Coordinates of N, CA and C in Angstrom, one line a residue:
X1152 N -11.3 -50.6 11.3 CA -10.5 -50.0 9.7 C -9.8 -48.9 10.3
X1153 N -10.2 -48.2 10.8 CA -9.5 -46.9 11.3 C -8.1 -47.7 11.7
X1154 N -7.8 -48.4 12.8 CA -6.8 -48.9 13.5 C -5.9 -49.4 11.8
X1155 N -6.5 -50.4 11.4 CA -5.6 -50.6 10.2 C -5.0 -49.3 9.3
X1156 N -5.8 -48.4 9.1 CA -4.9 -47.1 8.3 C -4.2 -46.6 9.3
X1157 N -4.3 -46.3 10.5 CA -3.2 -45.7 11.5 C -2.0 -46.7 11.3
X1158 N -1.8 -48.2 11.7 CA -0.9 -48.9 11.6 C -0.2 -48.8 9.9
X1159 N -1.1 -49.1 8.9 CA -0.3 -48.8 7.7 C 0.6 -47.2 7.6
X1160 N 0.1 -46.5 8.1 CA 0.6 -45.3 7.9 C 1.8 -45.3 9.0
X1161 N 2.1 -45.9 10.1 CA 3.4 -46.0 11.0 C 4.1 -46.6 10.3
X1162 N 3.6 -48.3 9.4 CA 4.6 -48.9 8.7 C 5.2 -48.0 7.9
X1163 N 4.5 -47.2 7.0 CA 5.2 -46.5 6.0 C 6.2 -45.6 6.4
X1164 N 5.4 -45.0 7.8 CA 6.7 -43.8 8.3 C 8.2 -44.6 8.7
X1165 N 7.9 -45.9 9.4 CA 8.7 -46.5 9.6 C 9.7 -46.6 8.4
X1166 N 9.1 -47.5 7.4 CA 10.2 -47.8 6.3 C 10.7 -46.5 5.7
X1167 N 10.3 -45.3 5.6 CA 10.9 -44.0 5.2 C 12.0 -44.1 6.1
X1168 N 11.8 -43.6 7.4 CA 12.9 -43.3 8.6 C 14.3 -44.2 7.9
X1169 N 13.9 -45.8 8.1 CA 14.6 -46.5 7.8 C 15.6 -46.2 6.0
X1170 N 15.1 -46.3 5.5 CA 15.5 -45.7 4.1 C 16.5 -44.3 4.2
X1171 N 15.8 -43.2 4.6 CA 17.1 -42.4 4.7 C 18.5 -42.2 5.7
X1172 N 17.9 -43.1 6.7 CA 19.3 -43.4 7.7 C 20.1 -44.4 6.9
X1173 N 19.8 -45.3 5.8 CA 20.3 -46.4 4.7 C 20.9 -45.3 3.7
X1174 N 20.4 -44.3 3.2 CA 21.0 -43.1 2.3 C 22.0 -42.3 3.2
X1175 N 21.9 -41.9 4.1 CA 22.5 -40.8 4.8 C 23.9 -41.6 5.3
X1176 N 23.7 -43.2 5.3 CA 25.3 -43.5 6.4 C 25.9 -43.8 4.9
X1177 N 25.3 -44.0 3.8 CA 26.5 -44.6 2.5 C 26.6 -43.4 1.7
X1178 N 25.9 -42.1 1.9 CA 27.0 -41.3 1.7 C 27.5 -40.7 2.6
X1179 N 27.7 -40.6 4.1 CA 28.4 -40.2 4.9 C 30.0 -41.2 4.4
X1180 N 29.5 -42.2 4.0 CA 30.7 -43.2 3.9 C 31.6 -42.8 2.5
X1181 N 31.0 -42.3 1.6 CA 31.7 -42.2 0.6 C 32.6 -40.3 0.4
X1182 N 31.9 -39.9 1.3 CA 33.1 -38.6 1.6 C 34.5 -39.0 1.7
X1183 N 35.3 -38.4 1.1 CA 36.9 -38.6 1.3 C 37.4 -38.1 2.7
X1184 N 38.3 -38.1 3.2 CA 38.9 -38.0 4.6 C 39.2 -36.7 4.2
X1185 N 39.2 -35.3 4.6 CA 39.7 -33.8 4.8 C 40.3 -33.1 5.8
X1186 N 41.1 -32.4 5.3 CA 41.8 -31.4 6.5 C 41.0 -30.7 6.7
X1187 N 41.0 -30.2 7.7 CA 40.0 -29.7 8.8 C 40.7 -28.4 9.3
X1188 N 40.2 -27.5 9.3 CA 40.6 -25.9 10.5 C 39.5 -25.5 11.0
X1189 N 39.9 -25.8 12.4 CA 38.8 -24.9 13.1 C 39.0 -24.3 14.4
X1190 N 38.3 -22.9 14.0 CA 38.9 -21.6 14.9 C 38.1 -21.6 16.3
X1191 N 38.5 -21.6 17.4 CA 38.4 -21.6 18.9 C 39.1 -20.3 19.4
X1192 N 37.7 -20.3 20.1 CA 38.1 -19.1 21.8 C 38.3 -20.0 22.7
X1193 N 39.0 -19.3 23.8 CA 39.1 -19.5 25.2 C 38.5 -17.9 25.5
X1194 N 37.3 -18.0 26.1 CA 36.2 -16.8 26.4 C 35.8 -16.9 27.7
X1195 N 35.7 -15.4 28.3 CA 34.9 -15.7 29.6 C 33.8 -15.0 29.5
X1196 N 32.3 -14.9 29.1 CA 31.6 -14.1 28.8 C 31.4 -13.5 30.4
X1197 N 30.7 -12.3 30.5 CA 30.5 -11.6 31.8 C 28.9 -11.0 31.6
X1198 N 28.8 -10.8 33.0 CA 27.6 -10.1 33.0 C 27.5 -9.3 34.3
X1199 N 26.7 -8.1 34.4 CA 26.8 -7.4 36.0 C 25.6 -6.7 36.3
X1200 N 25.5 -6.4 37.3 CA 24.4 -5.4 37.8 C 24.6 -4.6 39.1
X1201 N 23.6 -3.6 39.6 CA 24.1 -3.1 40.7 C 22.7 -3.3 41.6
X1202 N 23.1 -3.7 43.0 CA 22.0 -4.5 44.0 C 20.7 -3.6 44.0
X1203 N 20.8 -2.4 43.5 CA 19.3 -1.6 43.3 C 18.3 -2.4 42.2
X1204 N 19.0 -3.0 41.6 CA 18.4 -2.9 40.3 C 17.8 -4.9 40.1
X1205 N 19.0 -5.3 40.9 CA 18.7 -7.1 40.7 C 19.6 -7.3 42.1
X1206 N 19.0 -8.4 43.1 CA 19.4 -8.3 44.3 C 20.7 -9.2 44.0
X1207 N 21.7 -9.3 44.7 CA 23.5 -10.4 44.9 C 22.4 -11.6 45.0
X1208 N 22.9 -12.6 44.6 CA 22.5 -14.7 44.5 C 23.0 -14.7 45.9
X1209 N 22.2 -15.6 46.5 CA 22.4 -16.2 47.8 C 22.8 -17.5 47.6
X1210 N 22.9 -18.4 46.5 CA 23.4 -19.5 46.7 C 24.4 -19.5 46.0
X1211 N 25.5 -20.4 46.3 CA 27.0 -20.1 45.6 C 26.6 -21.0 44.4
X1212 N 28.0 -20.8 43.7 CA 27.5 -21.3 42.0 C 28.7 -22.7 42.6
X1213 N 28.7 -23.6 41.5 CA 29.9 -24.9 42.0 C 31.4 -24.6 41.9
X1214 N 31.6 -25.1 43.1 CA 32.9 -25.4 42.9 C 33.7 -25.4 42.0
X1215 N 34.9 -24.9 41.6 CA 36.1 -24.9 40.5 C 36.2 -23.1 40.0
X1216 N 37.2 -23.5 39.4 CA 37.2 -21.9 38.9 C 36.5 -21.7 37.3
X1217 N 35.9 -22.3 36.9 CA 35.3 -22.3 35.9 C 34.3 -21.6 35.9
X1218 N 33.1 -21.0 36.8 CA 32.3 -19.8 37.5 C 32.6 -18.7 38.2
X1219 N 32.3 -17.6 38.1 CA 32.8 -17.0 39.4 C 31.7 -15.7 39.6
X1220 N 31.6 -15.8 40.7 CA 30.8 -14.3 41.4 C 31.4 -13.9 42.4
X1221 N 31.2 -12.1 41.6 CA 31.9 -11.0 42.6 C 30.7 -10.7 43.2
X1222 N 31.4 -10.4 44.7 CA 30.3 -9.9 45.4 C 30.6 -8.2 45.0
X1223 N 29.4 -7.7 45.5 CA 28.8 -6.4 45.1 C 30.3 -5.3 45.8
X1224 N 30.7 -4.6 44.9 CA 31.8 -3.6 45.3 C 30.9 -2.5 45.4
X1225 N 31.5 -1.4 46.5 CA 31.5 0.0 47.1 C 30.3 0.9 46.1
X1226 N 29.9 0.5 44.7 CA 28.7 0.8 44.3 C 27.4 -0.2 44.3
X1227 N 27.8 -0.7 44.7 CA 26.4 -2.0 44.4 C 26.8 -3.1 43.9
X1228 N 27.5 -2.6 42.4 CA 27.8 -3.7 41.3 C 28.4 -5.2 42.1
X1229 N 27.6 -5.8 41.1 CA 28.4 -7.4 41.4 C 28.5 -8.2 39.7
X1230 N 29.1 -8.9 39.6 CA 29.2 -9.6 38.6 C 29.4 -10.9 38.4
X1231 N 29.1 -11.7 37.5 CA 29.1 -13.2 37.3 C 30.0 -13.3 35.8
X1232 N 30.5 -14.4 35.8 CA 31.2 -14.6 34.6 C 31.3 -16.3 34.6
X1233 N 31.7 -17.3 33.2 CA 31.8 -18.1 33.3 C 33.1 -18.5 31.8
X1234 N 34.3 -19.6 32.4 CA 35.0 -19.9 31.3 C 34.6 -20.9 29.8
X1235 N 34.3 -20.4 29.0 CA 33.9 -21.6 28.3 C 35.1 -21.7 26.8
X1236 N 34.7 -23.1 25.8 CA 35.8 -22.9 24.7 C 34.3 -22.3 23.9
X1237 N 34.5 -21.6 22.3 CA 33.8 -21.1 21.8 C 34.3 -21.5 20.3
X1238 N 33.5 -22.0 19.3 CA 32.6 -22.9 20.2 C 32.9 -24.1 20.9
X1239 N 31.6 -24.7 21.7 CA 32.4 -25.4 22.6 C 32.0 -26.9 21.6
X1240 N 31.5 -27.3 20.7 CA 31.1 -28.5 20.0 C 31.7 -28.5 18.8
X1241 N 32.7 -29.4 18.6 CA 33.5 -29.3 17.4 C 33.3 -30.8 16.4
X1242 N 32.5 -30.8 15.4 CA 31.9 -32.0 14.7 C 33.2 -32.2 13.5
X1243 N 33.4 -33.4 13.0 CA 34.2 -34.1 12.1 C 34.1 -34.9 11.7
X1244 N 34.6 -35.4 10.7 CA 34.4 -37.6 10.0 C 35.8 -37.8 10.5
X1245 N 35.2 -39.2 10.6 CA 36.3 -39.8 11.1 C 37.9 -40.1 9.9
X1246 N 38.8 -40.0 10.4 CA 39.6 -40.0 9.1 C 40.0 -38.6 8.6
X1247 N 39.5 -37.8 9.3 CA 40.1 -36.2 8.8 C 41.1 -35.8 9.4
X1248 N 41.8 -35.1 8.9 CA 43.2 -34.4 9.7 C 42.3 -33.2 10.3
X1249 N 42.8 -33.2 11.9 CA 42.0 -32.0 12.5 C 43.1 -31.1 13.3
X1250 N 42.7 -29.7 12.9 CA 43.7 -28.4 13.8 C 43.0 -27.4 14.1
X1251 N 43.2 -27.5 15.4 CA 42.4 -26.2 16.5 C 43.7 -25.6 16.2
X1252 N 42.5 -24.2 15.6 CA 42.8 -23.3 15.9 C 43.0 -22.1 16.9
X1253 N 43.4 -22.2 18.4 CA 43.0 -21.7 19.4 C 43.0 -20.2 20.1
X1254 N 42.3 -19.2 19.8 CA 43.2 -18.1 20.2 C 42.6 -17.7 21.7
X1255 N 43.8 -17.2 22.9 CA 43.2 -17.2 24.4 C 43.4 -15.9 24.2
X1256 N 41.5 -15.4 25.3 CA 40.5 -14.5 25.0 C 41.3 -13.9 26.8
X1257 N 40.3 -15.0 27.4 CA 40.2 -14.9 29.1 C 41.4 -16.0 29.8
X1258 N 41.6 -15.4 30.7 CA 42.2 -16.3 31.4 C 43.6 -16.3 30.8
X1259 N 44.5 -16.4 32.3 CA 45.8 -16.8 31.7 C 46.1 -17.9 31.1
X1260 N 45.8 -18.9 31.4 CA 46.2 -20.1 30.6 C 45.1 -21.5 30.9
X1261 N 44.8 -22.1 30.0 CA 43.9 -23.1 29.5 C 44.7 -24.9 29.6
X1262 N 45.1 -25.6 30.5 CA 45.8 -26.6 30.4 C 44.8 -27.4 29.9
X1263 N 45.1 -28.2 28.7 CA 43.4 -29.0 28.2 C 44.2 -30.6 27.7
X1264 N 43.1 -31.1 28.0 CA 43.2 -32.5 27.3 C 42.0 -32.9 26.4
X1265 N 41.9 -33.6 25.1 CA 40.8 -34.3 24.6 C 40.8 -35.5 25.2
X1266 N 40.4 -36.1 25.5 CA 40.3 -37.0 26.8 C 39.7 -38.5 25.4
X1267 N 40.2 -39.5 25.5 CA 40.1 -40.6 24.5 C 40.9 -40.4 23.5
X1268 N 41.6 -39.6 23.2 CA 42.7 -39.0 22.1 C 44.1 -38.6 22.6
X1269 N 44.1 -38.8 23.7 CA 45.2 -38.0 24.7 C 46.1 -37.3 23.8
X1270 N 45.3 -36.1 23.4 CA 45.8 -34.9 22.9 C 45.6 -33.9 24.0
X1271 N 47.2 -33.5 24.4 CA 47.4 -32.4 25.5 C 47.8 -30.8 24.6
X1272 N 47.3 -29.7 25.5 CA 47.7 -28.5 24.4 C 47.7 -27.2 25.6
X1273 N 48.3 -26.0 25.9 CA 48.3 -25.3 26.8 C 47.7 -24.2 26.0
X1274 N 46.6 -23.2 26.5 CA 46.0 -22.2 25.8 C 46.6 -21.1 26.5
X1275 N 47.1 -20.0 25.8 CA 47.7 -18.9 27.0 C 46.8 -17.4 26.7
X1276 N 46.7 -16.6 27.4 CA 46.0 -15.4 26.7 C 46.7 -14.4 25.7
X1277 N 45.9 -14.3 24.9 CA 47.1 -13.3 23.7 C 47.7 -13.9 22.7
X1278 N 47.5 -15.7 22.4 CA 48.8 -16.6 21.7 C 47.7 -17.5 20.9
X1279 N 48.0 -17.6 19.9 CA 47.0 -18.9 19.0 C 47.8 -20.2 19.6
X1280 N 47.2 -21.6 19.8 CA 47.7 -22.3 19.8 C 47.1 -23.2 18.9
X1281 N 48.1 -24.0 18.3 CA 47.6 -24.8 17.2 C 47.8 -26.2 17.9
X1282 N 46.9 -27.2 17.5 CA 47.2 -28.6 17.9 C 46.2 -29.4 16.6
X1283 N 47.3 -30.4 15.7 CA 46.7 -31.2 15.2 C 47.1 -32.9 15.4
X1284 N 46.0 -33.4 14.8 CA 46.0 -35.0 15.6 C 44.8 -34.9 13.9
X1285 N 45.1 -36.7 14.1 CA 43.8 -37.2 13.3 C 42.8 -37.9 13.6
X1286 N 41.3 -37.8 13.1 CA 40.2 -38.0 14.0 C 40.3 -39.3 13.3
X1287 N 40.8 -40.4 14.2 CA 40.8 -42.0 14.5 C 39.8 -42.7 14.3
X1288 N 39.3 -42.3 15.5 CA 38.3 -42.9 16.5 C 36.9 -42.3 16.6
X1289 N 35.5 -42.9 16.1 CA 34.3 -42.5 16.4 C 34.1 -42.1 17.7
X1290 N 33.1 -41.0 17.7 CA 32.6 -41.2 19.2 C 32.4 -39.7 19.7
X1291 N 32.3 -39.6 21.2 CA 32.2 -38.3 21.3 C 32.9 -38.1 22.7
X1292 N 34.1 -36.8 22.6 CA 35.7 -36.8 23.3 C 35.3 -35.4 24.0
X1293 N 35.3 -35.0 25.4 CA 35.4 -34.0 25.9 C 36.8 -33.4 25.8
X1294 N 36.7 -31.9 25.5 CA 37.7 -31.2 25.2 C 37.5 -30.6 26.5
X1295 N 38.5 -30.8 27.4 CA 38.4 -30.2 29.0 C 39.9 -29.3 29.6
X1296 N 39.2 -28.3 29.7 CA 40.6 -27.7 30.5 C 40.4 -28.0 32.0
X1297 N 41.6 -27.8 32.5 CA 42.0 -28.4 33.3 C 41.9 -27.6 34.9
X1298 N 41.7 -26.3 34.4 CA 41.6 -25.2 35.4 C 40.2 -24.6 35.8
X1299 N 39.7 -24.5 34.8 CA 38.3 -23.7 34.5 C 36.8 -24.8 35.0
X1300 N 36.9 -25.3 35.5 CA 35.7 -26.7 35.9 C 34.6 -25.9 36.5
X1301 N 33.3 -26.6 36.3 CA 32.7 -27.3 35.5 C 32.2 -26.5 34.2
X1302 N 32.6 -25.3 33.6 CA 32.0 -25.0 32.9 C 32.6 -25.3 31.5
X1303 N 34.2 -24.9 31.4 CA 34.9 -25.1 30.4 C 35.3 -26.7 30.2
X1304 N 34.1 -27.0 29.2 CA 34.4 -28.6 28.7 C 33.7 -28.2 27.5
X1305 N 34.4 -28.7 26.2 CA 34.2 -29.0 25.2 C 33.7 -30.3 24.7
X1306 N 32.9 -30.5 23.6 CA 32.8 -31.6 22.7 C 33.9 -31.5 21.8
X1307 N 34.5 -33.0 21.1 CA 35.1 -33.5 19.7 C 34.0 -34.4 19.6
X1308 N 33.0 -34.1 18.7 CA 32.6 -35.3 17.8 C 33.0 -35.3 16.6
X1309 N 33.4 -37.3 16.8 CA 33.8 -37.6 15.1 C 33.1 -38.7 14.6
X1310 N 32.1 -38.7 13.6 CA 31.2 -39.0 13.0 C 31.5 -40.0 12.6
X1311 N 31.8 -41.5 12.2 CA 31.7 -42.4 11.9 C 31.6 -42.8 10.6
X1312 N 32.7 -43.4 9.8 CA 32.9 -43.6 8.3 C 32.1 -44.4 7.9

């Protein structure tokens, strides 16, 4: 008897989940395409400490220009940093006209491609780069800086209409 109650409860939960998904899908298909402007930055978060408080790491960071580890200076201070997009995930609906407004804060330049969209641009320190495209393909696409790998990779998430 207990098993029947458990199975009945699971069946009710499964039917509720299917109904919710169907409702969400029909609702997202009724939202008309929009013009979206997303503000982003090219940043380099940093942290540092002196060796008397924390030992310098023995293991090297992954190769590439995305992670930086500076050895202790004459005062024993060492630093670590990573280049990244902020935000590193952009979510839009299929059919939206998307404008990325990107301010270069750290790093001289960031030659970038949105893979799968063949959108390319170069973000430079102290400048705002504007990139506009139509999000015509649903899926998840990398926003990839060609210089600061492996850390400076973002995602363009285009939700299916």
